PDB file of C-alpha atoms in Angstrom:
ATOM      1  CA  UNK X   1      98.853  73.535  81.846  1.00 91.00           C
ATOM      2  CA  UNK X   2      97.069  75.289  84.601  1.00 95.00           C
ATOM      3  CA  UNK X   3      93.229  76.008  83.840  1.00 97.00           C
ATOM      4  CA  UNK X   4      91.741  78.907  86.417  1.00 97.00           C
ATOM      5  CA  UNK X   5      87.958  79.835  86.385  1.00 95.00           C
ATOM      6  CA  UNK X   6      86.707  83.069  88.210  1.00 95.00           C
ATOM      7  CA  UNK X   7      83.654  83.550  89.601  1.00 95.00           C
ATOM      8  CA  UNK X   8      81.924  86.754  91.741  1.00 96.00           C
ATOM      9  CA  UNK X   9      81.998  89.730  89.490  1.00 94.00           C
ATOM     10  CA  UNK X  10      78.725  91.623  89.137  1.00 97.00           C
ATOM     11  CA  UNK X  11      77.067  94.435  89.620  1.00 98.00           C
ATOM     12  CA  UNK X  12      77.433  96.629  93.173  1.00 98.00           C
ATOM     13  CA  UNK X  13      76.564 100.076  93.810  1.00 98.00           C
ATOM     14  CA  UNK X  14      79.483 102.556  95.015  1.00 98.00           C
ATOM     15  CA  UNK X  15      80.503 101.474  99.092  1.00 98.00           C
ATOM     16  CA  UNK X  16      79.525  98.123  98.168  1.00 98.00           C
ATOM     17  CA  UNK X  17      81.249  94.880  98.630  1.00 98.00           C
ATOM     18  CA  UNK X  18      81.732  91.931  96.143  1.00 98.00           C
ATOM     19  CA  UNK X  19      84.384  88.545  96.404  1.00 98.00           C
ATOM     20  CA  UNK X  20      85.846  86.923  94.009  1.00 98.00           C
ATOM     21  CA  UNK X  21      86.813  83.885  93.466  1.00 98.00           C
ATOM     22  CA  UNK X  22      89.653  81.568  91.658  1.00 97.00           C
ATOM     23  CA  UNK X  23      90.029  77.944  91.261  1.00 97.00           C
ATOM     24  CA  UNK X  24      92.961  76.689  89.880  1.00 96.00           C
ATOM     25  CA  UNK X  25      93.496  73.131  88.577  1.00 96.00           C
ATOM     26  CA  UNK X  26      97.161  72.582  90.025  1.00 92.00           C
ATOM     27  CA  UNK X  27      99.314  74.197  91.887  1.00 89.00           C
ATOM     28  CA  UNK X  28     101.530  77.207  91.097  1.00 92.00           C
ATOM     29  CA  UNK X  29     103.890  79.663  93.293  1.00 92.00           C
ATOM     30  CA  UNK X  30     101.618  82.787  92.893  1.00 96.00           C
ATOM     31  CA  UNK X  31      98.610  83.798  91.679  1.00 96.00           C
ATOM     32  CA  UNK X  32      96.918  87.476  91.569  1.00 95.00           C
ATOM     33  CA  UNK X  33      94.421  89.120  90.179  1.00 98.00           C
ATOM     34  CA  UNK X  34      94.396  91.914  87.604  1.00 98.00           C
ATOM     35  CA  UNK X  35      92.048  93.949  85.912  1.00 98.00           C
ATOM     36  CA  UNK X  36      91.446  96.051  83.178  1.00 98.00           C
ATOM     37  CA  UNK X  37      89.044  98.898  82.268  1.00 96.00           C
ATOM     38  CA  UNK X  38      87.598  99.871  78.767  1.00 93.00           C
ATOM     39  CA  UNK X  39      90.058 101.635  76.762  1.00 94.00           C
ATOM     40  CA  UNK X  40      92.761 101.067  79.687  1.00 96.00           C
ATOM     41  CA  UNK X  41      96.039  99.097  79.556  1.00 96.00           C
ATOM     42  CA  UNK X  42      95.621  95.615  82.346  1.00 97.00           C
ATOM     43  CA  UNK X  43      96.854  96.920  85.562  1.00 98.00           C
ATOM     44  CA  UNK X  44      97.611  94.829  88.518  1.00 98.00           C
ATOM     45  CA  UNK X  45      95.316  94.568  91.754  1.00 98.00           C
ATOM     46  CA  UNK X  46      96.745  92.185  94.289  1.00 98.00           C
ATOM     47  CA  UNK X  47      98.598  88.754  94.493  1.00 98.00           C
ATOM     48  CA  UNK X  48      99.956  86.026  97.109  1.00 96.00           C
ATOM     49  CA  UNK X  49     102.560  83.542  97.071  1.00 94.00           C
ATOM     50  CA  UNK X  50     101.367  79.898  97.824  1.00 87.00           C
ATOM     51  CA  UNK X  51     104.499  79.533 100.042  1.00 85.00           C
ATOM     52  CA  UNK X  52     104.483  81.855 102.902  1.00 85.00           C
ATOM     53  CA  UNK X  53     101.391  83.355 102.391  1.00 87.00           C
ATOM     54  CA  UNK X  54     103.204  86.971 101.237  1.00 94.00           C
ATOM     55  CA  UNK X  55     100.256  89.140  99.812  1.00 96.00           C
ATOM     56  CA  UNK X  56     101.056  92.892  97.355  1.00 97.00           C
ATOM     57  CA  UNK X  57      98.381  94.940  96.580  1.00 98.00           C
ATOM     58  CA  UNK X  58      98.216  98.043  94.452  1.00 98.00           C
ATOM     59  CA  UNK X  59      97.901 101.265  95.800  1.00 98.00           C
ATOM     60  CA  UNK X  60      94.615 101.661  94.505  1.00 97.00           C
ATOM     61  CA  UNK X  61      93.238  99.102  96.382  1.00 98.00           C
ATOM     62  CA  UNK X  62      95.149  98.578  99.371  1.00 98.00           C
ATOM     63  CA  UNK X  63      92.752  98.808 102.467  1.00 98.00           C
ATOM     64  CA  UNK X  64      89.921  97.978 100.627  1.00 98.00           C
ATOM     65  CA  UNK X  65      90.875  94.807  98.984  1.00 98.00           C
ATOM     66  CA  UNK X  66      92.072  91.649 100.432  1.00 98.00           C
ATOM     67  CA  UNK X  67      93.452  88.898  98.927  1.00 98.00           C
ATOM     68  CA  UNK X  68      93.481  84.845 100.954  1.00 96.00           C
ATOM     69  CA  UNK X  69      93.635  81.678  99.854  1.00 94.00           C
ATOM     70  CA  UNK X  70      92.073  77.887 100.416  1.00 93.00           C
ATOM     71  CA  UNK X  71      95.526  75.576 100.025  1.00 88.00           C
ATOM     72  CA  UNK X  72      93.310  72.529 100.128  1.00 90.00           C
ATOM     73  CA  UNK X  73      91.354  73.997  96.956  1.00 92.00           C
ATOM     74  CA  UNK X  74      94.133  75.422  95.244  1.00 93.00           C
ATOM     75  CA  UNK X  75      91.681  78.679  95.038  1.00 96.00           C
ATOM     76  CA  UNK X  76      92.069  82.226  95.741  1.00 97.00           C
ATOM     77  CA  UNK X  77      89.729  85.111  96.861  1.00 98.00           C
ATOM     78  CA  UNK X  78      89.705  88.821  96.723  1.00 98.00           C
ATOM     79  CA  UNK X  79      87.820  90.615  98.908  1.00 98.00           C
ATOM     80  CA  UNK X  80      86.303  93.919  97.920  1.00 98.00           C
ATOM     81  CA  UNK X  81      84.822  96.231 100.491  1.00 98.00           C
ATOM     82  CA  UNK X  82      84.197 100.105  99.630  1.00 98.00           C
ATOM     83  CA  UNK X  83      83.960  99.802  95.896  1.00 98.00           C
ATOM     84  CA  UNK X  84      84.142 103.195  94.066  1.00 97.00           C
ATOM     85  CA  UNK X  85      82.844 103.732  90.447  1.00 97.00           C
ATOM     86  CA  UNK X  86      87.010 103.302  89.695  1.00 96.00           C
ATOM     87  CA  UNK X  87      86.924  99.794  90.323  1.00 98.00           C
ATOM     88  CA  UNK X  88      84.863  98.654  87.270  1.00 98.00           C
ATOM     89  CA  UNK X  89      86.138  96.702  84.880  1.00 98.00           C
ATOM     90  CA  UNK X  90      87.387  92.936  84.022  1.00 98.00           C
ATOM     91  CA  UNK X  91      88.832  91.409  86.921  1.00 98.00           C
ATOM     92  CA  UNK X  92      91.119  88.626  85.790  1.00 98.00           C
ATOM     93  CA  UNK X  93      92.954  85.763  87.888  1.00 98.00           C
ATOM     94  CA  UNK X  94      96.411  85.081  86.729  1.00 98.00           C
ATOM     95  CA  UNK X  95      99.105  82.480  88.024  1.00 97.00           C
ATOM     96  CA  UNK X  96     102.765  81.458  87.537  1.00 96.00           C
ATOM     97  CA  UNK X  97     105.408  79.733  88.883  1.00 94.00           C
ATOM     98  CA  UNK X  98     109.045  81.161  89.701  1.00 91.00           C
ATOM     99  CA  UNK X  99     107.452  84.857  89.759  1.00 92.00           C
ATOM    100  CA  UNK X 100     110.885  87.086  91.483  1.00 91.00           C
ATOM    101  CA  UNK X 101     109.311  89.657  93.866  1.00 90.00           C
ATOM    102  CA  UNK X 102     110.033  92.659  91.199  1.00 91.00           C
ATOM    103  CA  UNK X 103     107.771  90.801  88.363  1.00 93.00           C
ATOM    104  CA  UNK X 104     104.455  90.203  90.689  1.00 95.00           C
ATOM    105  CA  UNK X 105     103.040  93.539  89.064  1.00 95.00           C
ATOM    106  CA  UNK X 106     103.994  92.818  85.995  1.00 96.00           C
ATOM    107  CA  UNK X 107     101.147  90.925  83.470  1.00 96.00           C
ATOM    108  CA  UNK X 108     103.841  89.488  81.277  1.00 96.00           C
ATOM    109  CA  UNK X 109     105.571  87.349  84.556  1.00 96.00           C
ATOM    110  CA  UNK X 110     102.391  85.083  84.689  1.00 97.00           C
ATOM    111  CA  UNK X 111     101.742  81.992  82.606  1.00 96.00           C
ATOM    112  CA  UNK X 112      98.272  81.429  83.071  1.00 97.00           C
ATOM    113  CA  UNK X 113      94.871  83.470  82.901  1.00 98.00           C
ATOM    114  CA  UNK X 114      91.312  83.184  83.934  1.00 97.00           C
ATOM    115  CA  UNK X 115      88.456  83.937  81.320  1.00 96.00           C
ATOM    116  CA  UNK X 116      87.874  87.200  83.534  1.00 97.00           C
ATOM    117  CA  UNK X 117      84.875  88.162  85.123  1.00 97.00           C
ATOM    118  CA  UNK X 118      83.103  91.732  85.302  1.00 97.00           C
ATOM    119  CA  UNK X 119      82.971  94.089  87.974  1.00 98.00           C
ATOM    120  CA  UNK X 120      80.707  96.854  87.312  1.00 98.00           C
ATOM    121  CA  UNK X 121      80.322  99.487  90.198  1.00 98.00           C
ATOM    122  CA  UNK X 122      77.194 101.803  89.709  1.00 97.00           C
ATOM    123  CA  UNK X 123      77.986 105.689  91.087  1.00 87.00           C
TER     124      UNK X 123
END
């Protein structure tokens, strides 16, 4: 069993930047980030494999958001520059091992989940 606590979310006005953060208690093959808004069905955000370093994003977020990792602390970051009043809602951290490229956007590929964390980005 893999335990993952986020940290980061908050409160950021529109064109600001927050990061997030991950730590996971062992190691798994991929872990991403997700999020969901009030009312909204959980929609994926971004996520890298721990072998190879291969990072996805949505399209929603690509060139704003950036996903990394710290090997050595099994954690993972995302990076989120030009916020827009879009981006609120519950960020969530999710991991899973054996993940096939086609299933990284999909919720129901990933084993383990984060408490979440809120993002709340003020117009």
């Amino acid at each position: 069993q893999v335990q993952l606590v986020e940290s980061g979310g908050g409160l950021v006005q529109a064109g600001g930047s927050l990061r997030l953060s991950c730590a996971a208690s062992g190691r798994t093959s991929a872990m991403g980030w997700f999020r969901q808004a009030p009312g909204k069905e959980r929609e994926f955000v971004a996520v890298i494999r721990w072998t190879g370093g291969s990072v996805y994003y949505s399209d929603s977020v690509k060139g704003r958001f950036t996903i990394s990792r710290d090997n050595a602390k099994n954690t993972v970051f995302l990076q989120m520059n030009s916020l827009k009043f879009e981006d609120t809602a519950v960020y969530y951290c999710a991991a899973g091992n054996g993940i096939i490229q086609s299933s990284l956007r999909r919720a129901s590929a990933y084993d383990y989940w984060g408490q979440g964390t809120q993002v709340t980005v003020s117009s």
